[in-house]
């Protein structure tokens, strides 16, 4: 059976090339893998190998020919005793290709008429924002005062008690009891099998965590700070976040990466960056950044149960802060549900994490001057409760966002774009995004203070958008 | 455990030998077909063929048991076929169709099969190594005796995360076999141009991990080494390194100008060291099979590969809605 040899595509983008040289002549015997020609593309000269065996029956395109289109027959290979004219119709690769192309076309056409509508992205916001404003715990629930640190530990301990597959690993999490004492007491209760000290090797243990999640465990990977997670960001993005999609939904990565994020105090540029905007950009990741102790606990418990990779951004300065936490057997906070800390009608302040400190302080001071700010804590950045923001902006017509990260490509920038798209007509003033300054974090106390967002800046921004 | 079998040449039956011949031939014919479909524009992007290296995965799969896991790089078609994944599903993924293992959303470099314990298919050089150790971590944590094969190339052997992983795998006695498939070229850079280490497996010594060099063109040698490594892991002694000396006949990917080695070098390997020819000789010389028997196998394999090619052309492209699915797994149990 004679076989046509087609001009091959030798790179993802090649459409045509030069048939530089034939290394065989008519009548030669070739077997699979023999180099039979040299083909020049715009990038390189490449060797072209035979994929079938047979005798070179006829060379159809002479060497030196330029602009030979991909899939043009360039030679005919025949079996013993055949001639090149014996090309069996209906059996050539070229025809097979033609047969395949319409199939693909047909598949595209076969998509239902509403197909393109269905293929639209999930909406970033509803036409009529309907935020879930249900309380996080029933009225009358007993409360106790607890630090964020204790809440995080309790969340892990409760989930570890409930599910043997949950374990925590990281630097100094076990015997040292946590570099910031978040894992205090866990080694005593759960033992070294489930509270695993690692060497200082973020890239490696992040990858081991991902593999353990693929293997059926529920890892909590602690980074001593998210600044060190930069060493591991390839595993977080390329391995943890993308695998569910790349596997067509077969295999996901239930893992929590947690640790302090953003600036602490006087630790300089390499230990002070906020990664909220970075991680919240990645489809496949969920991102939580709690402010209060109750949210720290409820969100971390949800994160550990989530079948997806979760980035859990804590803050060193908040660790020691105390809040009221509900006394409940199993208290969780769902992802994608913002919390309104303070209702108001004059301006909306949206923040998350430690930014809430400045937002709430500013709102308190502004109230003394008769400006009522509505303060929204996003709690999770992905998924983001844009309905809560839009509903509030429709009421106040003014928006200020507050975060510690860098200004370009900030979370506030994204919120602004959502508001522009879905609530443009409701805005009575430009949106202001308050962020950390556009500089690496300085060490000097006075400069560091200047680099961070402050309560005064929030007050000033609110005055500007309310023209008061 | 099976450690006492280690130094003996495996006593192989005709049936087993024929099985290896068939498995290796399937990979080679499949890859030749993939190359052909690439040339026709039916496969896009990057496509890294495994031709020449077939004995590595076939030999190591012969040393594995049900439950063992494997993870590898982007040159992954051979690994998938060797662990029993469906050629139709693999080929249809290469053509980006709905019938592919990842519904067309992964491509040549990103395929997975939970059922066959194949954990990818990873496009970032070296990233699969800690993932492999993590799979082994899970098995040890769960208290079973499964072993993970973490495959990587001589190129990845220079990545830092490989050594971070060696350190932790040994520290925690993880049941992982690190398989360095040394095909002598990291893309276009020969091993000699990338390192002055005389051998790659010996680097494990810095962490206390034992290992050895293996002739990767001899499927029986690979199997024997694999059994030794697996026995070591199952006995709870921690990781083991196999540096399997092999050779890739084709380019790094389909777009490879092949200027970094001579045509004679490739031809010499094919003529003198080909792993499939080796088994073929053993079968014929040992009178385990006749030329006709082998021709019949060739014919069967050709049919399987042609069917896979047909399936991969006929399977429709993924529905447009698929763009927005599988980004998040959505069942969050509210109680643990």
CSV table of C-alpha atoms in Angstrom, one decimal, chain A residues 237-454:
chain,number,residue,atom,x,y,z
A,237,UNK,CA,0.4,27.9,41.4
A,238,UNK,CA,1.5,25.3,38.9
A,239,UNK,CA,1.0,22.2,40.9
A,240,UNK,CA,-1.7,22.9,43.5
A,241,UNK,CA,-3.9,25.5,41.7
A,242,UNK,CA,-4.0,24.1,38.2
A,243,UNK,CA,-4.2,20.4,38.6
A,244,UNK,CA,-7.9,20.0,38.9
A,245,UNK,CA,-8.4,21.9,35.6
A,246,UNK,CA,-5.5,20.1,33.8
A,247,UNK,CA,-6.9,16.8,34.9
A,248,UNK,CA,-10.3,17.5,33.6
A,249,UNK,CA,-11.7,17.4,37.1
A,250,UNK,CA,-10.2,14.1,38.0
A,251,UNK,CA,-7.8,15.1,40.7
A,252,UNK,CA,-7.7,18.2,42.9
A,253,UNK,CA,-5.5,19.4,45.7
A,254,UNK,CA,-7.1,19.9,49.1
A,255,UNK,CA,-4.4,21.8,50.9
A,256,UNK,CA,-4.1,24.9,53.1
A,257,UNK,CA,-1.0,27.1,52.9
A,258,UNK,CA,-1.1,29.4,55.9
A,259,UNK,CA,1.2,31.8,57.7
A,260,UNK,CA,1.7,35.5,58.5
A,261,UNK,CA,1.6,37.8,55.5
A,262,UNK,CA,2.4,41.5,55.0
A,263,UNK,CA,4.3,43.9,57.2
A,264,UNK,CA,5.0,43.2,60.9
A,265,UNK,CA,7.3,45.8,62.5
A,266,UNK,CA,10.8,46.8,61.5
A,267,UNK,CA,11.7,43.7,59.5
A,268,UNK,CA,12.6,45.4,56.3
A,269,UNK,CA,11.7,44.9,52.6
A,270,UNK,CA,12.2,41.1,52.4
A,271,UNK,CA,9.9,40.2,55.3
A,272,UNK,CA,7.1,42.7,54.8
A,273,UNK,CA,5.2,42.1,51.6
A,274,UNK,CA,1.5,41.6,51.3
A,275,UNK,CA,0.6,38.9,48.8
A,276,UNK,CA,-3.1,39.2,48.9
A,277,UNK,CA,-3.4,40.6,45.3
A,278,UNK,CA,-0.9,38.1,43.9
A,279,UNK,CA,-2.7,35.0,45.1
A,280,UNK,CA,-6.2,36.4,44.6
A,281,UNK,CA,-5.3,36.6,40.9
A,282,UNK,CA,-5.1,32.8,40.4
A,283,UNK,CA,-8.0,30.7,39.2
A,284,UNK,CA,-8.0,27.5,41.2
A,285,UNK,CA,-6.9,29.0,44.4
A,286,UNK,CA,-9.1,30.2,47.2
A,287,UNK,CA,-7.8,33.1,49.3
A,288,UNK,CA,-8.8,34.0,52.9
A,289,UNK,CA,-7.4,36.9,54.9
A,290,UNK,CA,-9.2,37.2,58.2
A,291,UNK,CA,-9.2,40.1,60.6
A,292,UNK,CA,-11.0,39.0,63.7
A,293,UNK,CA,-10.4,35.9,65.9
A,294,UNK,CA,-13.8,34.5,65.2
A,295,UNK,CA,-13.2,34.8,61.4
A,296,UNK,CA,-9.7,33.3,61.8
A,297,UNK,CA,-11.2,30.3,63.4
A,298,UNK,CA,-14.3,29.9,61.3
A,299,UNK,CA,-12.5,30.5,58.0
A,300,UNK,CA,-9.5,28.2,58.9
A,301,UNK,CA,-11.9,25.4,59.7
A,302,UNK,CA,-13.7,25.9,56.4
A,303,UNK,CA,-10.3,26.1,54.6
A,304,UNK,CA,-9.2,22.8,56.0
A,305,UNK,CA,-12.4,21.1,54.8
A,306,UNK,CA,-12.3,22.7,51.4
A,307,UNK,CA,-11.4,20.3,48.5
A,308,UNK,CA,-9.4,23.1,46.9
A,309,UNK,CA,-6.1,24.7,47.6
A,310,UNK,CA,-6.5,27.6,50.0
A,311,UNK,CA,-4.1,30.4,50.7
A,312,UNK,CA,-4.7,31.6,54.3
A,313,UNK,CA,-3.1,34.9,54.9
A,314,UNK,CA,-2.6,35.8,58.6
A,315,UNK,CA,-1.0,38.8,60.1
A,316,UNK,CA,1.7,38.9,62.8
A,317,UNK,CA,0.4,42.0,64.5
A,318,UNK,CA,-3.1,40.6,64.7
A,319,UNK,CA,-2.0,37.3,66.3
A,320,UNK,CA,-2.0,38.8,69.8
A,321,UNK,CA,-5.2,40.8,69.4
A,322,UNK,CA,-8.3,39.6,71.3
A,323,UNK,CA,-11.9,39.4,69.9
A,324,UNK,CA,-15.2,37.8,70.9
A,325,UNK,CA,-15.4,34.3,69.6
A,326,UNK,CA,-18.7,32.2,69.7
A,327,UNK,CA,-18.6,29.2,71.9
A,328,UNK,CA,-20.0,26.6,69.6
A,329,UNK,CA,-19.1,22.9,69.0
A,330,UNK,CA,-18.4,23.4,65.3
A,331,UNK,CA,-18.2,27.0,64.2
A,332,UNK,CA,-17.3,27.7,60.6
A,333,UNK,CA,-17.5,30.8,58.4
A,334,UNK,CA,-18.2,30.2,54.7
A,335,UNK,CA,-16.0,31.5,51.9
A,336,UNK,CA,-17.3,34.3,49.8
A,337,UNK,CA,-19.4,36.0,52.5
A,338,UNK,CA,-18.3,39.5,53.6
A,339,UNK,CA,-19.0,40.8,57.0
A,340,UNK,CA,-20.5,44.3,57.6
A,341,UNK,CA,-18.8,45.5,60.8
A,342,UNK,CA,-20.5,48.9,60.8
A,343,UNK,CA,-23.5,50.1,58.9
A,344,UNK,CA,-23.5,53.6,57.4
A,345,UNK,CA,-25.0,55.6,54.6
A,346,UNK,CA,-22.3,58.2,53.7
A,347,UNK,CA,-19.5,56.1,52.3
A,348,UNK,CA,-18.4,52.5,51.9
A,349,UNK,CA,-15.0,51.4,53.2
A,350,UNK,CA,-13.9,48.0,52.0
A,351,UNK,CA,-11.0,46.3,53.6
A,352,UNK,CA,-9.7,42.9,54.8
A,353,UNK,CA,-7.0,41.6,57.2
A,354,UNK,CA,-5.1,44.2,59.2
A,355,UNK,CA,-6.5,47.0,56.9
A,356,UNK,CA,-9.7,46.6,58.9
A,357,UNK,CA,-7.9,48.1,61.9
A,358,UNK,CA,-7.5,51.4,60.1
A,359,UNK,CA,-10.9,51.2,58.4
A,360,UNK,CA,-12.7,50.7,61.8
A,361,UNK,CA,-10.7,53.3,63.6
A,362,UNK,CA,-11.3,55.9,60.8
A,363,UNK,CA,-15.0,55.1,60.8
A,364,UNK,CA,-15.2,55.7,64.6
A,365,UNK,CA,-13.5,59.1,64.3
A,366,UNK,CA,-15.5,60.1,61.2
A,367,UNK,CA,-18.8,59.3,63.1
A,368,UNK,CA,-17.7,61.9,65.7
A,369,UNK,CA,-17.9,64.4,62.8
A,370,UNK,CA,-21.2,63.1,61.6
A,371,UNK,CA,-19.9,61.0,58.7
A,372,UNK,CA,-21.4,57.5,58.8
A,373,UNK,CA,-19.2,55.0,57.1
A,374,UNK,CA,-20.3,51.4,56.2
A,375,UNK,CA,-17.3,49.2,56.8
A,376,UNK,CA,-17.1,45.9,55.0
A,377,UNK,CA,-14.6,43.1,55.8
A,378,UNK,CA,-14.2,40.9,52.7
A,379,UNK,CA,-12.8,38.1,54.8
A,380,UNK,CA,-12.1,36.1,51.6
A,381,UNK,CA,-10.6,37.6,48.5
A,382,UNK,CA,-11.4,34.6,46.2
A,383,UNK,CA,-14.2,34.0,46.1
A,384,UNK,CA,-15.0,37.7,46.7
A,385,UNK,CA,-18.4,38.9,47.9
A,386,UNK,CA,-18.8,41.5,45.3
A,387,UNK,CA,-22.6,41.6,46.0
A,388,UNK,CA,-21.9,43.0,49.4
A,389,UNK,CA,-19.8,45.7,48.0
A,390,UNK,CA,-22.2,46.6,45.2
A,391,UNK,CA,-25.2,46.7,47.5
A,392,UNK,CA,-23.4,49.0,49.8
A,393,UNK,CA,-22.2,51.3,47.1
A,394,UNK,CA,-25.7,51.6,45.7
A,395,UNK,CA,-26.6,52.9,49.1
A,396,UNK,CA,-23.6,55.2,49.9
A,397,UNK,CA,-22.5,56.1,46.4
A,398,UNK,CA,-18.9,56.4,47.5
A,399,UNK,CA,-16.2,53.9,48.0
A,400,UNK,CA,-12.7,53.7,49.6
A,401,UNK,CA,-10.7,50.5,49.6
A,402,UNK,CA,-8.0,49.9,52.2
A,403,UNK,CA,-5.1,47.4,52.0
A,404,UNK,CA,-1.4,47.2,52.9
A,405,UNK,CA,-0.2,45.7,49.6
A,406,UNK,CA,1.4,47.7,46.7
A,407,UNK,CA,-0.8,50.0,44.6
A,408,UNK,CA,-0.3,48.6,41.1
A,409,UNK,CA,-2.6,45.7,40.5
A,410,UNK,CA,-4.0,45.9,44.0
A,411,UNK,CA,-7.1,44.1,45.3
A,412,UNK,CA,-8.6,47.6,45.4
A,413,UNK,CA,-8.0,48.0,41.7
A,414,UNK,CA,-10.0,44.9,41.0
A,415,UNK,CA,-12.9,46.0,43.3
A,416,UNK,CA,-12.9,49.4,41.5
A,417,UNK,CA,-13.3,47.7,38.1
A,418,UNK,CA,-16.2,45.6,39.4
A,419,UNK,CA,-17.9,48.7,40.8
A,420,UNK,CA,-17.2,50.7,37.6
A,421,UNK,CA,-18.8,47.9,35.5
A,422,UNK,CA,-21.8,47.2,37.7
A,423,UNK,CA,-22.5,50.4,39.7
A,424,UNK,CA,-21.1,53.2,37.6
A,425,UNK,CA,-24.3,55.1,37.7
A,426,UNK,CA,-24.5,54.9,41.5
A,427,UNK,CA,-21.1,56.6,42.0
A,428,UNK,CA,-21.0,60.2,43.1
A,429,UNK,CA,-17.2,60.4,43.5
A,430,UNK,CA,-14.2,58.6,42.1
A,431,UNK,CA,-13.2,55.5,44.0
A,432,UNK,CA,-10.0,55.8,46.1
A,433,UNK,CA,-7.8,52.8,46.6
A,434,UNK,CA,-5.6,53.2,49.7
A,435,UNK,CA,-2.6,50.9,49.6
A,436,UNK,CA,0.9,50.6,51.0
A,437,UNK,CA,3.2,53.1,49.3
A,438,UNK,CA,4.9,52.1,46.0
A,439,UNK,CA,8.3,51.4,47.7
A,440,UNK,CA,10.1,48.4,49.1
A,441,UNK,CA,9.5,48.5,52.9
A,442,UNK,CA,12.1,50.6,54.6
A,443,UNK,CA,13.6,49.6,57.9
A,444,UNK,CA,13.8,53.0,59.7
A,445,UNK,CA,10.9,53.4,62.0
A,446,UNK,CA,9.8,56.8,60.7
A,447,UNK,CA,10.0,55.7,57.0
A,448,UNK,CA,8.2,52.4,57.7
A,449,UNK,CA,5.3,54.3,59.3
A,450,UNK,CA,5.2,56.5,56.2
A,451,UNK,CA,5.2,53.4,53.9
A,452,UNK,CA,2.1,51.8,55.5
A,453,UNK,CA,-1.5,52.9,55.1
A,454,UNK,CA,-2.8,54.8,58.2
